[in-house]
Short mmCIF file of N, CA and C in Angstrom, two decimals:
data_model
loop_
_atom_site.label_atom_id
_atom_site.label_comp_id
_atom_site.label_asym_id
_atom_site.label_seq_id
_atom_site.Cartn_x
_atom_site.Cartn_y
_atom_site.Cartn_z
N MET A 1 120.58 101.96 103.51
CA MET A 1 120.44 102.57 102.21
C MET A 1 120.54 104.13 102.47
N ALA A 2 121.27 104.91 101.62
CA ALA A 2 121.39 106.29 101.76
C ALA A 2 121.02 106.85 100.45
N ILE A 3 120.07 107.90 100.60
CA ILE A 3 119.64 108.60 99.40
C ILE A 3 119.68 110.10 99.67
N ARG A 4 119.95 110.83 98.61
CA ARG A 4 119.98 112.21 98.72
C ARG A 4 118.49 112.76 98.69
N CYS A 5 118.09 113.66 99.56
CA CYS A 5 116.68 114.11 99.71
C CYS A 5 116.38 114.78 98.36
N PRO A 6 115.21 114.35 97.74
CA PRO A 6 114.88 114.76 96.48
C PRO A 6 114.26 116.21 96.41
N ASP A 7 114.10 116.83 97.50
CA ASP A 7 113.46 118.21 97.54
C ASP A 7 114.43 119.25 97.27
N GLY A 8 115.77 118.97 97.11
CA GLY A 8 116.80 119.92 96.82
C GLY A 8 117.46 120.38 98.03
N CYS A 9 117.19 120.09 99.29
CA CYS A 9 117.95 120.53 100.41
C CYS A 9 119.34 119.95 100.51
N GLY A 10 119.61 118.82 99.80
CA GLY A 10 120.86 118.19 99.74
C GLY A 10 121.26 117.30 100.78
N GLU A 11 120.35 117.18 101.77
CA GLU A 11 120.69 116.24 102.91
C GLU A 11 120.65 114.82 102.46
N ILE A 12 121.41 113.99 103.21
CA ILE A 12 121.35 112.54 102.87
C ILE A 12 120.38 111.93 103.94
N ILE A 13 119.54 111.09 103.38
CA ILE A 13 118.48 110.41 104.20
C ILE A 13 118.97 108.98 104.36
N SER A 14 119.11 108.53 105.59
CA SER A 14 119.39 107.11 105.90
C SER A 14 118.08 106.31 105.89
N VAL A 15 117.92 105.28 105.21
CA VAL A 15 116.75 104.47 105.15
C VAL A 15 117.14 103.03 105.69
N ASN A 16 116.62 102.70 106.85
CA ASN A 16 116.94 101.36 107.47
C ASN A 16 116.20 100.29 106.70
N LEU A 17 116.91 99.25 106.14
CA LEU A 17 116.31 98.08 105.40
C LEU A 17 116.56 96.89 106.30
N ASP A 18 116.99 97.01 107.57
CA ASP A 18 117.25 95.80 108.41
C ASP A 18 116.18 95.71 109.48
N PRO A 19 115.18 94.91 109.37
CA PRO A 19 114.14 94.82 110.51
C PRO A 19 114.66 94.39 111.81
N ARG A 20 115.79 93.73 111.91
CA ARG A 20 116.50 93.40 113.18
C ARG A 20 116.86 94.59 114.02
N THR A 21 116.95 95.73 113.43
CA THR A 21 117.45 96.96 114.21
C THR A 21 116.30 97.87 114.53
N GLY A 22 115.04 97.45 114.31
CA GLY A 22 113.82 98.28 114.62
C GLY A 22 113.03 98.46 113.40
N PRO A 23 112.08 99.51 113.41
CA PRO A 23 111.30 99.76 112.28
C PRO A 23 112.12 99.94 110.96
N ALA A 24 111.66 99.22 110.00
CA ALA A 24 112.48 99.29 108.73
C ALA A 24 111.57 99.32 107.50
N TRP A 25 112.10 99.93 106.44
CA TRP A 25 111.51 99.96 105.12
C TRP A 25 111.71 98.55 104.44
N ARG A 26 110.84 98.30 103.55
CA ARG A 26 111.11 97.14 102.66
C ARG A 26 111.53 97.63 101.27
N LEU A 27 112.42 96.91 100.72
CA LEU A 27 112.89 97.31 99.32
C LEU A 27 112.41 96.21 98.38
N PHE A 28 111.74 96.64 97.30
CA PHE A 28 111.31 95.73 96.27
C PHE A 28 111.96 96.00 95.02
N GLU A 29 112.55 95.09 94.36
CA GLU A 29 113.15 95.22 93.05
C GLU A 29 112.40 94.35 92.12
N ARG A 30 111.80 95.03 91.07
CA ARG A 30 110.95 94.33 90.02
C ARG A 30 111.34 94.95 88.77
N ALA A 31 111.58 94.15 87.79
CA ALA A 31 111.90 94.63 86.47
C ALA A 31 112.92 95.62 86.34
N GLY A 32 113.95 95.54 87.23
CA GLY A 32 115.03 96.52 87.17
C GLY A 32 114.74 97.80 87.91
N ALA A 33 113.61 97.94 88.55
CA ALA A 33 113.24 99.19 89.24
C ALA A 33 113.09 98.97 90.68
N VAL A 34 113.25 100.03 91.48
CA VAL A 34 113.33 99.95 92.93
C VAL A 34 112.03 100.64 93.48
N THR A 35 111.49 99.96 94.55
CA THR A 35 110.36 100.53 95.31
C THR A 35 110.57 100.44 96.77
N LEU A 36 110.36 101.48 97.55
CA LEU A 36 110.51 101.51 98.92
C LEU A 36 109.11 101.55 99.57
N TYR A 37 108.95 100.76 100.64
CA TYR A 37 107.71 100.83 101.42
C TYR A 37 108.03 100.84 102.83
N PRO A 38 107.51 101.64 103.65
CA PRO A 38 106.48 102.67 103.39
C PRO A 38 107.12 103.85 102.75
N SER A 39 106.38 105.05 102.78
CA SER A 39 106.86 106.28 102.25
C SER A 39 108.04 106.81 103.13
N VAL A 40 108.83 107.68 102.60
CA VAL A 40 109.91 108.38 103.35
C VAL A 40 109.32 109.69 103.80
N TRP A 41 109.39 109.97 105.08
CA TRP A 41 108.96 111.24 105.58
C TRP A 41 109.83 111.77 106.60
N ARG A 42 110.51 112.85 106.21
CA ARG A 42 111.48 113.54 107.10
C ARG A 42 110.68 114.44 108.10
N GLU A 43 110.87 114.07 109.31
CA GLU A 43 110.16 114.83 110.34
C GLU A 43 110.90 116.09 110.83
N THR A 44 112.04 116.21 110.34
CA THR A 44 112.97 117.46 110.66
C THR A 44 113.41 118.10 109.27
N GLY A 45 114.07 119.22 109.47
CA GLY A 45 114.65 119.85 108.26
C GLY A 45 113.54 120.26 107.25
N CYS A 46 113.67 119.77 106.02
CA CYS A 46 112.74 120.22 105.01
C CYS A 46 111.35 119.47 105.07
N GLU A 47 111.32 118.46 105.91
CA GLU A 47 110.08 117.73 106.07
C GLU A 47 109.41 117.06 104.80
N ALA A 48 110.35 116.75 103.93
CA ALA A 48 109.97 116.17 102.62
C ALA A 48 109.18 114.76 102.92
N HIS A 49 108.19 114.49 102.16
CA HIS A 49 107.37 113.28 102.30
C HIS A 49 107.19 112.75 100.85
N PHE A 50 107.59 111.60 100.64
CA PHE A 50 107.49 110.96 99.26
C PHE A 50 107.52 109.53 99.20
N ILE A 51 107.15 108.95 98.10
CA ILE A 51 107.09 107.54 97.83
C ILE A 51 108.13 107.33 96.72
N LEU A 52 108.97 106.26 96.86
CA LEU A 52 109.82 105.89 95.71
C LEU A 52 109.17 104.61 95.22
N TRP A 53 108.63 104.72 94.03
CA TRP A 53 107.92 103.64 93.46
C TRP A 53 108.40 103.41 92.02
N ARG A 54 109.00 102.22 91.78
CA ARG A 54 109.56 101.74 90.48
C ARG A 54 110.29 102.80 89.88
N ASP A 55 111.26 103.31 90.72
CA ASP A 55 112.29 104.38 90.36
C ASP A 55 111.70 105.72 90.09
N ASP A 56 110.34 105.87 90.25
CA ASP A 56 109.66 107.19 90.22
C ASP A 56 109.46 107.79 91.57
N LEU A 57 109.45 109.07 91.62
CA LEU A 57 109.20 109.82 92.87
C LEU A 57 107.80 110.40 92.91
N ILE A 58 107.05 110.08 93.89
CA ILE A 58 105.69 110.60 94.06
C ILE A 58 105.64 111.36 95.33
N TRP A 59 105.41 112.56 95.18
CA TRP A 59 105.32 113.44 96.41
C TRP A 59 104.01 113.28 97.14
N CYS A 60 103.95 113.09 98.42
CA CYS A 60 102.79 112.91 99.26
C CYS A 60 102.19 114.23 99.71
N ASP A 61 101.87 115.06 98.76
CA ASP A 61 101.32 116.36 99.12
C ASP A 61 99.78 116.48 98.54
N GLY A 62 99.32 115.30 98.03
CA GLY A 62 97.99 115.28 97.67
C GLY A 62 97.76 115.91 96.28
N LEU A 63 98.82 116.44 95.65
CA LEU A 63 98.61 117.07 94.34
C LEU A 63 99.09 116.07 93.19
N GLU A 64 99.71 114.99 93.55
CA GLU A 64 100.20 114.10 92.58
C GLU A 64 99.61 112.68 92.89
N SER A 65 99.32 111.98 91.74
CA SER A 65 98.89 110.63 91.90
C SER A 65 99.74 109.75 90.96
N PRO A 66 99.90 108.44 91.33
CA PRO A 66 100.75 107.62 90.53
C PRO A 66 100.13 107.35 89.11
N ARG A 67 101.04 107.02 88.14
CA ARG A 67 100.57 106.66 86.91
C ARG A 67 100.51 105.10 86.96
N TRP A 68 99.48 104.59 87.50
CA TRP A 68 99.39 103.19 87.78
C TRP A 68 98.04 102.60 87.20
N LYS A 69 98.14 101.54 86.49
CA LYS A 69 97.00 100.86 85.98
C LYS A 69 97.45 99.40 85.69
N ASP A 70 96.76 98.50 86.40
CA ASP A 70 97.17 97.01 86.24
C ASP A 70 95.94 96.21 86.48
N ASP A 71 95.19 95.98 85.42
CA ASP A 71 93.94 95.14 85.50
C ASP A 71 94.21 93.76 85.99
N GLU A 72 95.33 93.16 85.69
CA GLU A 72 95.72 91.79 86.10
C GLU A 72 95.88 91.80 87.63
N LEU A 73 96.55 92.83 88.22
CA LEU A 73 96.64 92.85 89.66
C LEU A 73 95.33 93.14 90.27
N LYS A 74 94.49 93.93 89.73
CA LYS A 74 93.13 94.10 90.30
C LYS A 74 92.38 92.78 90.35
N ARG A 75 92.46 92.04 89.24
CA ARG A 75 91.88 90.66 89.39
C ARG A 75 92.40 89.84 90.41
N ARG A 76 93.69 89.78 90.53
CA ARG A 76 94.35 88.93 91.56
C ARG A 76 93.98 89.38 93.05
N VAL A 77 93.89 90.67 93.17
CA VAL A 77 93.55 91.25 94.49
C VAL A 77 92.08 90.91 94.85
N ARG A 78 91.22 91.13 93.84
CA ARG A 78 89.77 90.83 94.04
C ARG A 78 89.59 89.34 94.39
N SER A 79 90.39 88.50 93.79
CA SER A 79 90.28 87.06 94.10
C SER A 79 90.57 86.68 95.52
N ILE A 80 91.33 87.54 96.22
CA ILE A 80 91.75 87.23 97.57
C ILE A 80 91.07 88.10 98.62
N LEU A 81 90.26 88.96 98.21
CA LEU A 81 89.56 89.84 99.19
C LEU A 81 88.63 89.04 100.04
N PRO A 82 88.55 89.29 101.31
CA PRO A 82 87.63 88.48 102.19
C PRO A 82 86.19 88.67 101.70
N PRO A 83 85.42 87.63 101.90
CA PRO A 83 84.07 87.61 101.31
C PRO A 83 83.13 88.60 102.11
N ARG A 84 81.95 88.88 101.53
CA ARG A 84 81.09 89.71 102.35
C ARG A 84 80.82 89.21 103.70
N GLY A 85 80.85 90.10 104.65
CA GLY A 85 80.49 89.66 106.07
C GLY A 85 81.77 89.33 106.83
N ALA A 86 82.83 89.04 106.15
CA ALA A 86 84.11 88.59 106.95
C ALA A 86 84.87 89.85 107.25
N ALA A 87 85.82 89.74 108.17
CA ALA A 87 86.58 90.86 108.49
C ALA A 87 87.47 91.28 107.39
N HIS A 88 87.51 92.60 107.14
CA HIS A 88 88.39 93.18 106.13
C HIS A 88 89.82 92.86 106.43
N LYS A 89 90.70 92.83 105.37
CA LYS A 89 92.06 92.57 105.50
C LYS A 89 92.92 93.85 105.17
N HIS A 90 93.99 94.06 105.85
CA HIS A 90 94.85 95.18 105.64
C HIS A 90 95.57 94.94 104.29
N PHE A 91 95.74 96.06 103.46
CA PHE A 91 96.34 95.83 102.22
C PHE A 91 97.75 95.25 102.19
N GLU A 92 98.52 95.52 103.27
CA GLU A 92 99.81 94.96 103.41
C GLU A 92 99.70 93.38 103.55
N GLU A 93 98.74 92.84 104.25
CA GLU A 93 98.58 91.50 104.41
C GLU A 93 98.16 90.90 102.94
N LEU A 94 97.36 91.55 102.25
CA LEU A 94 97.00 91.10 100.91
C LEU A 94 98.18 91.14 100.00
N ALA A 95 99.05 92.10 100.13
CA ALA A 95 100.26 92.17 99.29
C ALA A 95 101.20 91.05 99.63
N VAL A 96 101.42 90.67 100.93
CA VAL A 96 102.25 89.45 101.24
C VAL A 96 101.57 88.24 100.64
N GLN A 97 100.25 88.07 100.68
CA GLN A 97 99.63 86.87 100.14
C GLN A 97 99.87 86.65 98.75
N ILE A 98 100.02 87.80 97.93
CA ILE A 98 100.29 87.52 96.45
C ILE A 98 101.61 87.96 96.02
N ASP A 99 102.51 88.24 96.98
CA ASP A 99 103.93 88.79 96.73
C ASP A 99 103.83 89.99 95.85
N GLY A 100 102.97 90.90 96.31
CA GLY A 100 102.82 92.16 95.61
C GLY A 100 103.50 93.32 96.31
N ILE A 101 103.73 94.39 95.60
CA ILE A 101 104.19 95.66 96.16
C ILE A 101 103.01 96.32 96.89
N PRO A 102 103.18 96.62 98.20
CA PRO A 102 102.00 97.16 98.91
C PRO A 102 101.43 98.29 98.38
N TRP A 103 102.18 99.24 97.79
CA TRP A 103 101.63 100.46 97.13
C TRP A 103 100.60 100.03 96.10
N GLU A 104 101.00 99.11 95.22
CA GLU A 104 100.27 98.60 94.03
C GLU A 104 98.97 97.95 94.52
N VAL A 105 99.09 97.17 95.57
CA VAL A 105 97.95 96.45 96.09
C VAL A 105 96.99 97.48 96.70
N LEU A 106 97.45 98.46 97.41
CA LEU A 106 96.58 99.51 97.96
C LEU A 106 95.88 100.20 96.73
N TRP A 107 96.57 100.47 95.81
CA TRP A 107 95.93 101.29 94.57
C TRP A 107 94.96 100.32 93.88
N ALA A 108 95.23 99.07 93.90
CA ALA A 108 94.23 98.08 93.29
C ALA A 108 93.07 98.04 94.08
N CYS A 109 93.19 97.97 95.44
CA CYS A 109 92.03 97.98 96.38
C CYS A 109 91.20 99.26 96.21
N ASN A 110 91.88 100.38 96.12
CA ASN A 110 91.13 101.68 96.06
C ASN A 110 90.39 101.71 94.66
N SER A 111 90.99 101.17 93.57
CA SER A 111 90.34 101.04 92.34
C SER A 111 89.07 100.15 92.39
N LEU A 112 89.30 99.04 93.17
CA LEU A 112 88.09 98.18 93.29
C LEU A 112 86.98 98.76 94.07
N VAL A 113 87.31 99.67 95.10
CA VAL A 113 86.36 100.37 95.80
C VAL A 113 85.64 101.37 94.82
N ALA A 114 86.36 102.11 94.01
CA ALA A 114 85.84 103.04 93.17
C ALA A 114 84.86 102.26 92.07
N ASP A 115 85.25 101.13 91.83
CA ASP A 115 84.46 100.28 90.83
C ASP A 115 83.21 99.72 91.49
N GLY A 116 83.03 99.83 92.85
CA GLY A 116 81.93 99.30 93.61
C GLY A 116 82.07 97.82 93.88
N VAL A 117 83.25 97.23 93.70
CA VAL A 117 83.46 95.81 93.92
C VAL A 117 83.87 95.47 95.34
N ALA A 118 84.64 96.36 95.91
CA ALA A 118 85.18 96.21 97.25
C ALA A 118 84.74 97.37 98.16
N SER A 119 84.75 97.22 99.46
CA SER A 119 84.51 98.19 100.40
C SER A 119 85.77 98.31 101.37
N SER A 120 85.91 99.50 101.96
CA SER A 120 87.09 99.71 102.81
C SER A 120 86.62 100.10 104.23
N SER A 121 87.48 99.89 105.12
CA SER A 121 87.30 100.31 106.54
C SER A 121 88.62 100.76 107.10
N VAL A 122 88.60 101.29 108.39
CA VAL A 122 89.76 101.67 109.06
C VAL A 122 90.55 102.62 108.30
N LYS A 123 90.10 103.81 107.94
CA LYS A 123 90.80 104.89 107.22
C LYS A 123 91.38 104.37 105.94
N GLY A 124 90.68 103.53 105.23
CA GLY A 124 90.99 103.10 103.86
C GLY A 124 92.21 102.17 103.84
N SER A 125 92.44 101.39 104.85
CA SER A 125 93.66 100.52 104.90
C SER A 125 93.22 99.13 104.85
N ARG A 126 91.91 98.74 105.13
CA ARG A 126 91.51 97.44 105.23
C ARG A 126 90.27 97.25 104.16
N PHE A 127 90.26 95.99 103.51
CA PHE A 127 89.37 95.93 102.39
C PHE A 127 88.77 94.57 102.40
N GLY A 128 87.55 94.50 101.85
CA GLY A 128 86.84 93.26 101.57
C GLY A 128 85.82 93.44 100.43
N LEU A 129 85.21 92.36 100.03
CA LEU A 129 84.31 92.51 98.93
C LEU A 129 83.07 93.27 99.37
N ALA A 130 82.57 94.18 98.51
CA ALA A 130 81.45 94.95 98.78
C ALA A 130 80.15 94.10 98.96
N PRO A 131 79.20 94.45 99.72
CA PRO A 131 78.04 93.58 99.92
C PRO A 131 77.29 93.27 98.64
N ASP A 132 77.29 94.19 97.70
CA ASP A 132 76.54 93.99 96.48
C ASP A 132 77.42 93.66 95.20
N ALA A 133 78.75 93.30 95.48
CA ALA A 133 79.66 92.93 94.42
C ALA A 133 79.14 91.73 93.76
N PRO A 134 79.28 91.61 92.40
CA PRO A 134 78.94 90.32 91.72
C PRO A 134 80.00 89.29 92.14
N PRO A 135 79.56 87.98 92.18
CA PRO A 135 80.59 86.99 92.60
C PRO A 135 81.75 86.79 91.61
N THR A 136 82.85 86.36 92.15
CA THR A 136 83.95 86.02 91.22
C THR A 136 83.77 84.60 90.70
N LYS A 137 84.46 84.31 89.71
CA LYS A 137 84.32 82.90 89.13
C LYS A 137 84.63 81.85 90.21
N SER A 138 85.60 82.13 91.01
CA SER A 138 86.00 81.19 92.01
C SER A 138 84.94 80.94 93.08
N SER A 139 84.06 81.93 93.24
CA SER A 139 82.95 81.78 94.26
C SER A 139 81.62 81.22 93.71
N ILE A 140 81.59 81.06 92.47
CA ILE A 140 80.41 80.46 91.77
C ILE A 140 80.40 79.00 91.98
N VAL A 141 79.34 78.45 92.48
CA VAL A 141 79.25 76.97 92.66
C VAL A 141 78.57 76.42 91.42
N ASP A 142 79.07 75.34 90.87
CA ASP A 142 78.47 74.60 89.73
C ASP A 142 77.50 73.63 90.32
N ARG A 143 76.32 73.97 90.42
CA ARG A 143 75.27 73.01 90.99
C ARG A 143 75.04 71.72 90.10
N ARG A 144 75.58 71.67 88.92
CA ARG A 144 75.39 70.51 88.17
C ARG A 144 76.27 69.38 88.49
N ALA A 145 77.36 69.74 89.24
CA ALA A 145 78.38 68.62 89.61
C ALA A 145 77.78 67.65 90.57
#
């Protein structure tokens, strides 16, 4: 895949989508929009660093945040988070488990951490249920059965 650098330098960036040739980006097409994962980071020239998410450009300069809100995805992610005391899972692994876009699963995990439902480890890339999180419906045992 070839894209013109969005910072205005005019250079063409080659994005490898073929994992057989080495490290590769993954392309997600959902609802007619394109997402690339991971971010694109030019280590030479203009050194642009950005995320292409659902046809939107998000600069990775810390000044911009995505316009993302998806309570249904948060519910789905919460339902697959490792239980208290179990090893945390990387958000990419969680995304594969629910066929989600990794960026969105990461944002859902971070939102769950902010809500006090999840905890994170390893520089905010691995997640599990928080020790004091209320149980999910799927983890409640019906003792009347």
